Tab-separated table of C-alpha atoms in Angstrom:
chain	number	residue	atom	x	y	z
A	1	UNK	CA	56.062	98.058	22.665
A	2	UNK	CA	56.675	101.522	24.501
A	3	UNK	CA	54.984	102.139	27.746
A	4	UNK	CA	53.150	105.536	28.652
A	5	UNK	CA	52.401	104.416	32.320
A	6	UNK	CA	49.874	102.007	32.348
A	7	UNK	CA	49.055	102.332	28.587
A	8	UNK	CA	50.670	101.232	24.864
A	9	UNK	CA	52.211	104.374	23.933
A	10	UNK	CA	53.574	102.933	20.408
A	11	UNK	CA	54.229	99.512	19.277
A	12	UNK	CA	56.367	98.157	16.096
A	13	UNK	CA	56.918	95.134	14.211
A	14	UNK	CA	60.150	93.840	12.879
A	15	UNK	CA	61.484	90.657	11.856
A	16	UNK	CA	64.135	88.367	13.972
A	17	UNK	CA	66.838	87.084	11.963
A	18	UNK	CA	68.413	84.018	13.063
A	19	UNK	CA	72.011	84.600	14.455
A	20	UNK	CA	73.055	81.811	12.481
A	21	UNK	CA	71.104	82.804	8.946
A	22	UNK	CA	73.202	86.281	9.384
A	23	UNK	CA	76.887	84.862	10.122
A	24	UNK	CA	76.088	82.152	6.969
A	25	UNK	CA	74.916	84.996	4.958
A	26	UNK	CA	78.231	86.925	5.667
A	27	UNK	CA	80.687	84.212	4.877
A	28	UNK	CA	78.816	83.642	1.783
A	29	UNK	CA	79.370	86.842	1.235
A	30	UNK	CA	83.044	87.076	1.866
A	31	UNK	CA	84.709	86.363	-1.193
A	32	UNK	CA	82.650	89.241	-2.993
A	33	UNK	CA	83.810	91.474	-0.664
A	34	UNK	CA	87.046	90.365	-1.028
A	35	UNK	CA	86.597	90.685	-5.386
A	36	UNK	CA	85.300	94.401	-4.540
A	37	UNK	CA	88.493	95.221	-2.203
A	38	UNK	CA	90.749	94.081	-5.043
A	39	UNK	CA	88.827	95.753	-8.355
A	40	UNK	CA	88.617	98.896	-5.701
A	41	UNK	CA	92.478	98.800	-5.913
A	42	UNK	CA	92.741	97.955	-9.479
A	43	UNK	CA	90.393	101.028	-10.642
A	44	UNK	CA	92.555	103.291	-8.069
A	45	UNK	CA	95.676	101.816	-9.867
A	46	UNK	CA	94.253	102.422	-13.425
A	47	UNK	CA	93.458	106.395	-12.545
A	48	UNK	CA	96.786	107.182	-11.292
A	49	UNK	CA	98.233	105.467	-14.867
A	50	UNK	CA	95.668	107.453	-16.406
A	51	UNK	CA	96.568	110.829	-14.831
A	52	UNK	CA	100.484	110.142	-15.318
A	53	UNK	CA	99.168	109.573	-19.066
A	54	UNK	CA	98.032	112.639	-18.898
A	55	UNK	CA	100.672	114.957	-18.199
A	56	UNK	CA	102.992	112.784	-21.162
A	57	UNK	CA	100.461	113.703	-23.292
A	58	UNK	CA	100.371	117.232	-22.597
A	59	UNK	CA	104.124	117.396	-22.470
A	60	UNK	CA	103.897	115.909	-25.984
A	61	UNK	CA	101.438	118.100	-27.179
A	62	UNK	CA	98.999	115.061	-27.822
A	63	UNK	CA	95.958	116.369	-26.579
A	64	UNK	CA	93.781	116.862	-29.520
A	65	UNK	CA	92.694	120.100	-27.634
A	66	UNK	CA	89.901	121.102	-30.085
A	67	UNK	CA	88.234	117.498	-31.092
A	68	UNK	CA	87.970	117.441	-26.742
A	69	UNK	CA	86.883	121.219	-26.202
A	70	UNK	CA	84.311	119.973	-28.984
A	71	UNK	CA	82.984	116.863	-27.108
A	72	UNK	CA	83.068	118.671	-23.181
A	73	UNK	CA	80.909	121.349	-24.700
A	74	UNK	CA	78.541	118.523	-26.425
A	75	UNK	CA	78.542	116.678	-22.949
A	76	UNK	CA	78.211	119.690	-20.902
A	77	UNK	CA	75.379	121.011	-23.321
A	78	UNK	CA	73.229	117.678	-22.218
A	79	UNK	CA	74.094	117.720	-18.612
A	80	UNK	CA	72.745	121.238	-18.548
A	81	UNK	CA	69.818	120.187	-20.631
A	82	UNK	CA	69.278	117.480	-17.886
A	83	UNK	CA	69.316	119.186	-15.122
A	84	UNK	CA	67.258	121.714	-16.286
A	85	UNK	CA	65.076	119.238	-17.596
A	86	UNK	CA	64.647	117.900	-13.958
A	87	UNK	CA	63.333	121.260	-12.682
A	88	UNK	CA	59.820	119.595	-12.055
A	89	UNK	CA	61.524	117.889	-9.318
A	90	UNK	CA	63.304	119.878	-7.880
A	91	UNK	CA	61.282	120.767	-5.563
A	92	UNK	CA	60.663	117.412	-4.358
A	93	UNK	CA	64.344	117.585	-2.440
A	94	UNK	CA	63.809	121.032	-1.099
A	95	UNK	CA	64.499	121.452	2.124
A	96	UNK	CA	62.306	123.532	4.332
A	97	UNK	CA	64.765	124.488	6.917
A	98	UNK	CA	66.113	126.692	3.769
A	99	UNK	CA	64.721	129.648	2.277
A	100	UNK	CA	63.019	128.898	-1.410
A	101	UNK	CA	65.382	131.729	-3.334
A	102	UNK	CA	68.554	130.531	-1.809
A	103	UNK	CA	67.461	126.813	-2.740
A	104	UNK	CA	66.900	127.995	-6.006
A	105	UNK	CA	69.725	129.832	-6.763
A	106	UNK	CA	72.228	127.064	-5.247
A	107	UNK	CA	70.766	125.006	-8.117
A	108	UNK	CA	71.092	127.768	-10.776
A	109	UNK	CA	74.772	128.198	-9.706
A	110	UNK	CA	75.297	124.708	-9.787
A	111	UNK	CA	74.674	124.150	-13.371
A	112	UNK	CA	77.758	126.248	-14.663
A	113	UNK	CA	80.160	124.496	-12.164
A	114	UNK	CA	78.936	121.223	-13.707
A	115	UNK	CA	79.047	122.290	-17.217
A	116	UNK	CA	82.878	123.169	-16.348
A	117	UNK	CA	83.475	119.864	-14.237
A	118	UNK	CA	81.775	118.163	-17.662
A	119	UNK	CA	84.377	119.669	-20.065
A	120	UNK	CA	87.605	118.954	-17.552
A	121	UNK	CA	86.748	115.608	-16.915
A	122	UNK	CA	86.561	114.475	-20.507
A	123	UNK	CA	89.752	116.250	-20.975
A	124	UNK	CA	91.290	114.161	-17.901
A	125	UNK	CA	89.929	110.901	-19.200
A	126	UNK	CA	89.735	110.786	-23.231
A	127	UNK	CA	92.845	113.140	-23.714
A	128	UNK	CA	95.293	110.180	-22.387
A	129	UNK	CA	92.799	107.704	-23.945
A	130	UNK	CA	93.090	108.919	-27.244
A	131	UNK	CA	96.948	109.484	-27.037
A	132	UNK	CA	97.602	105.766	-25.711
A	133	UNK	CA	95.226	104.560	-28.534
A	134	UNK	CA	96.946	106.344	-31.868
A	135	UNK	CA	100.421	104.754	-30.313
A	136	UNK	CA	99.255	101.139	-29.923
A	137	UNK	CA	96.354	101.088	-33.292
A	138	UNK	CA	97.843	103.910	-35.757
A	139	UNK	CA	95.532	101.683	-38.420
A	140	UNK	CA	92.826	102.555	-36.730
A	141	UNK	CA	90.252	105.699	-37.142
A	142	UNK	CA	91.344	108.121	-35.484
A	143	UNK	CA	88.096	109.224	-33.306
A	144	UNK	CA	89.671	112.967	-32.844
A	145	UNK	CA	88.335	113.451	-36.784
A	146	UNK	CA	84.743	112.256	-35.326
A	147	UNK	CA	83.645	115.675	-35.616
A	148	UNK	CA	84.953	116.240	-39.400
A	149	UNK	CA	82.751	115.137	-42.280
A	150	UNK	CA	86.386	112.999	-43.611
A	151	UNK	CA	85.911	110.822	-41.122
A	152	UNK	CA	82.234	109.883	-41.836
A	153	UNK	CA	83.170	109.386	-45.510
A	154	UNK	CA	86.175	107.084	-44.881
A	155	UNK	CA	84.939	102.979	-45.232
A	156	UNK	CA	86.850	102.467	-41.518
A	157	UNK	CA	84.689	105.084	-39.671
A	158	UNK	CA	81.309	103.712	-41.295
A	159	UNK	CA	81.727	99.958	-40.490
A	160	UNK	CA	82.747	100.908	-36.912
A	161	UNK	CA	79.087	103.006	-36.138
A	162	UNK	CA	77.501	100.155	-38.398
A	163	UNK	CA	79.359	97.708	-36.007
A	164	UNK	CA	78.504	99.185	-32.506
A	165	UNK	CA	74.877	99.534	-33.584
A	166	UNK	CA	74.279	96.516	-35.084
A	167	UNK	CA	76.101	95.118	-31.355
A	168	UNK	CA	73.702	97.361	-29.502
A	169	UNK	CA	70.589	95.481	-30.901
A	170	UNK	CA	72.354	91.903	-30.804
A	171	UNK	CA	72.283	92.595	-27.123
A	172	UNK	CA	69.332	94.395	-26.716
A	173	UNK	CA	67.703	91.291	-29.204
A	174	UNK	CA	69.758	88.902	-26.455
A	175	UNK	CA	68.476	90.401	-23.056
A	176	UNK	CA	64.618	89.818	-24.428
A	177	UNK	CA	65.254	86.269	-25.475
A	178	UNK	CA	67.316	85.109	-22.303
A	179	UNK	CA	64.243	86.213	-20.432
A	180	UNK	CA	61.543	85.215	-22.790
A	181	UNK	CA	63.298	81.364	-23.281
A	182	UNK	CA	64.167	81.396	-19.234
A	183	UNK	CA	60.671	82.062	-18.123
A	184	UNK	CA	59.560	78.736	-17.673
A	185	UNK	CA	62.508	77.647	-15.973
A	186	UNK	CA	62.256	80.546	-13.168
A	187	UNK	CA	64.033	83.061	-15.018
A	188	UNK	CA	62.760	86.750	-13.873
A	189	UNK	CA	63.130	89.986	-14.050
A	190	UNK	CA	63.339	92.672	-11.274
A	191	UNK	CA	59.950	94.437	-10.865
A	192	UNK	CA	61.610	97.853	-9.574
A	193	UNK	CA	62.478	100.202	-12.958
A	194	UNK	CA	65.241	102.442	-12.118
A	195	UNK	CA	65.094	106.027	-12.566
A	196	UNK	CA	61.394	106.119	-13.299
A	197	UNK	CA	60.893	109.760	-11.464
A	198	UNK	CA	62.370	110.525	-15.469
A	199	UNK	CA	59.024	110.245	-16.672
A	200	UNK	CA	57.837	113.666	-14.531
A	201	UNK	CA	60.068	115.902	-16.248
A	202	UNK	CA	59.198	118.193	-19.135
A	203	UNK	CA	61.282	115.988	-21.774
A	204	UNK	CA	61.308	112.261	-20.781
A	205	UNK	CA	63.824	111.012	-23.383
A	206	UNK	CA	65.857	113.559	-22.133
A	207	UNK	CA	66.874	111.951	-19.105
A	208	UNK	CA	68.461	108.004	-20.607
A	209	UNK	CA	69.959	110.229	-23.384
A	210	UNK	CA	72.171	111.755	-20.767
A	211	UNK	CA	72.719	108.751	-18.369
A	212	UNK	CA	73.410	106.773	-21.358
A	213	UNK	CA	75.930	109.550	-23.339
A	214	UNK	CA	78.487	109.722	-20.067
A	215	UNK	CA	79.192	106.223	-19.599
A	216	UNK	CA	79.236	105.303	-23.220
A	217	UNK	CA	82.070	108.433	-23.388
A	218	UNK	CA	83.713	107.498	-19.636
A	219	UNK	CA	83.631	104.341	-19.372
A	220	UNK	CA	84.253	103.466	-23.074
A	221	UNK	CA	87.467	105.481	-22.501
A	222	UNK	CA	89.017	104.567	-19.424
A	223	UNK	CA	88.221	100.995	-19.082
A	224	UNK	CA	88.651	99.962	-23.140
A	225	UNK	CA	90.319	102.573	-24.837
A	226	UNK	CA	92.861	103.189	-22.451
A	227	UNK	CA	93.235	100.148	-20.501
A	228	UNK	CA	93.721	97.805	-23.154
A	229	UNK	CA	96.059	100.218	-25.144
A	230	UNK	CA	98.128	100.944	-21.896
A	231	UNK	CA	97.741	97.150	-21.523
A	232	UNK	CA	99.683	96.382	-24.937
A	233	UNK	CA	102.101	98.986	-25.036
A	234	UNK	CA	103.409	97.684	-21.559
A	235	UNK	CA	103.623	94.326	-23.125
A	236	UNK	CA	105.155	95.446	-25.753
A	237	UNK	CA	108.055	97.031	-23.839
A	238	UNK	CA	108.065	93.929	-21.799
A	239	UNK	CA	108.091	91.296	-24.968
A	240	UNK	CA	109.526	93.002	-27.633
């Protein structure tokens, strides 16, 4: 309660937490902090591999420079889609302390700059990705002929789409039944839906299109592609 003389000026309500509820909750808490330190590490470890992949691969001329140029352009064709997709809401962020045009044209400059950071950051992360891959599975399809009708004739490239869809409605088929079979033991499911401002913008399918393209292309090909294949070949070296 704040005090204007002898009146209430303002009052507020808030909740006291027990001293001891908070220093239980943060020891219960300790060892996922701890986890998230050491994956924090890991990750930092994994993109300083992946950059000295990088400049091997260029030395070796193994960058596929033209299958990548294809995919950034693809990836920075839907980012600028997105974000011009978004324009609805744009103004929702504006800031009234700047003037409208220069708003407006930060966010018109802005989509070049991320159409370029698009295109160099699938070169940093597929190009060594791809590389490491070919070394440790030569058997396998080579994903720099994605773009070439070849590879969409060959038996290897068709069971490997047939495989990741038919995965991607296993789990989609296993997420409804886990909650459908766990409801009458207390099994729910958040009530807040993430990212549903999409549904204001001129193209609504738009928006999970792109948020679902970049990780499937990121973190497809840092964390599997290149991981495991840097995993092996180290092995490899180290058990011959």
């Amino acid at each position: 309660v704040t005090l204007q003389g002898d009146t209430i000026g303002s009052f507020g309500i808030y909740l006291k937490i027990p001293e001891e509820w908070t220093r239980a909750r943060e020891e219960k808490e300790a060892p996922r902090w701890i986890v998230m330190q050491a994956a924090s590490v890991g990750n930092t470890i994994l993109h300083l591999a992946l950059f000295g992949f990088l400049i091997a691969t260029v030395r070796r001329r193994e960058t596929q420079g033209w299958f990548l140029f294809r995919l950034g352009l693809l990836l920075s064709l839907l980012w600028a889609a997105g974000t011009l997709n978004a324009y609805p809401l744009l103004w929702s962020a504006y800031p009234t302390t700047t003037s409208r045009n220069a708003f407006l044209l930060d966010w018109i400059l802005a989509i070049p700059l991320g159409m370029v950071w698009t295109s160099l950051g699938i070169l940093f992360l597929c190009s060594p990705a791809l590389a490491t891959a070919r070394r440790v599975f030569p058997d396998h399809p080579d994903l720099g002929r994605v773009f070439r009708r070849a590879f969409w004739g060959t038996r290897e490239g068709a069971a490997a789409v047939g495989s990741g869809y038919a995965l991607a409605g296993i789990h989609l088929g296993f997420v409804v039944l886990f909650y459908i079979a766990g409801k009458p033991f207390g099994v729910w499911s958040p009530q807040s839906i993430p990212h549903d401002e999409s549904v204001a913008t001129w193209i609504p399918w738009i928006y999970p299109l792109l948020i679902g393209a970049f990780p499937a292309i990121q973190e497809e090909a840092v964390y599997r592609l290149f991981a495991v294949s840097a995993l092996l070949l180290g092995l490899r070296r180290i058990l011959p």
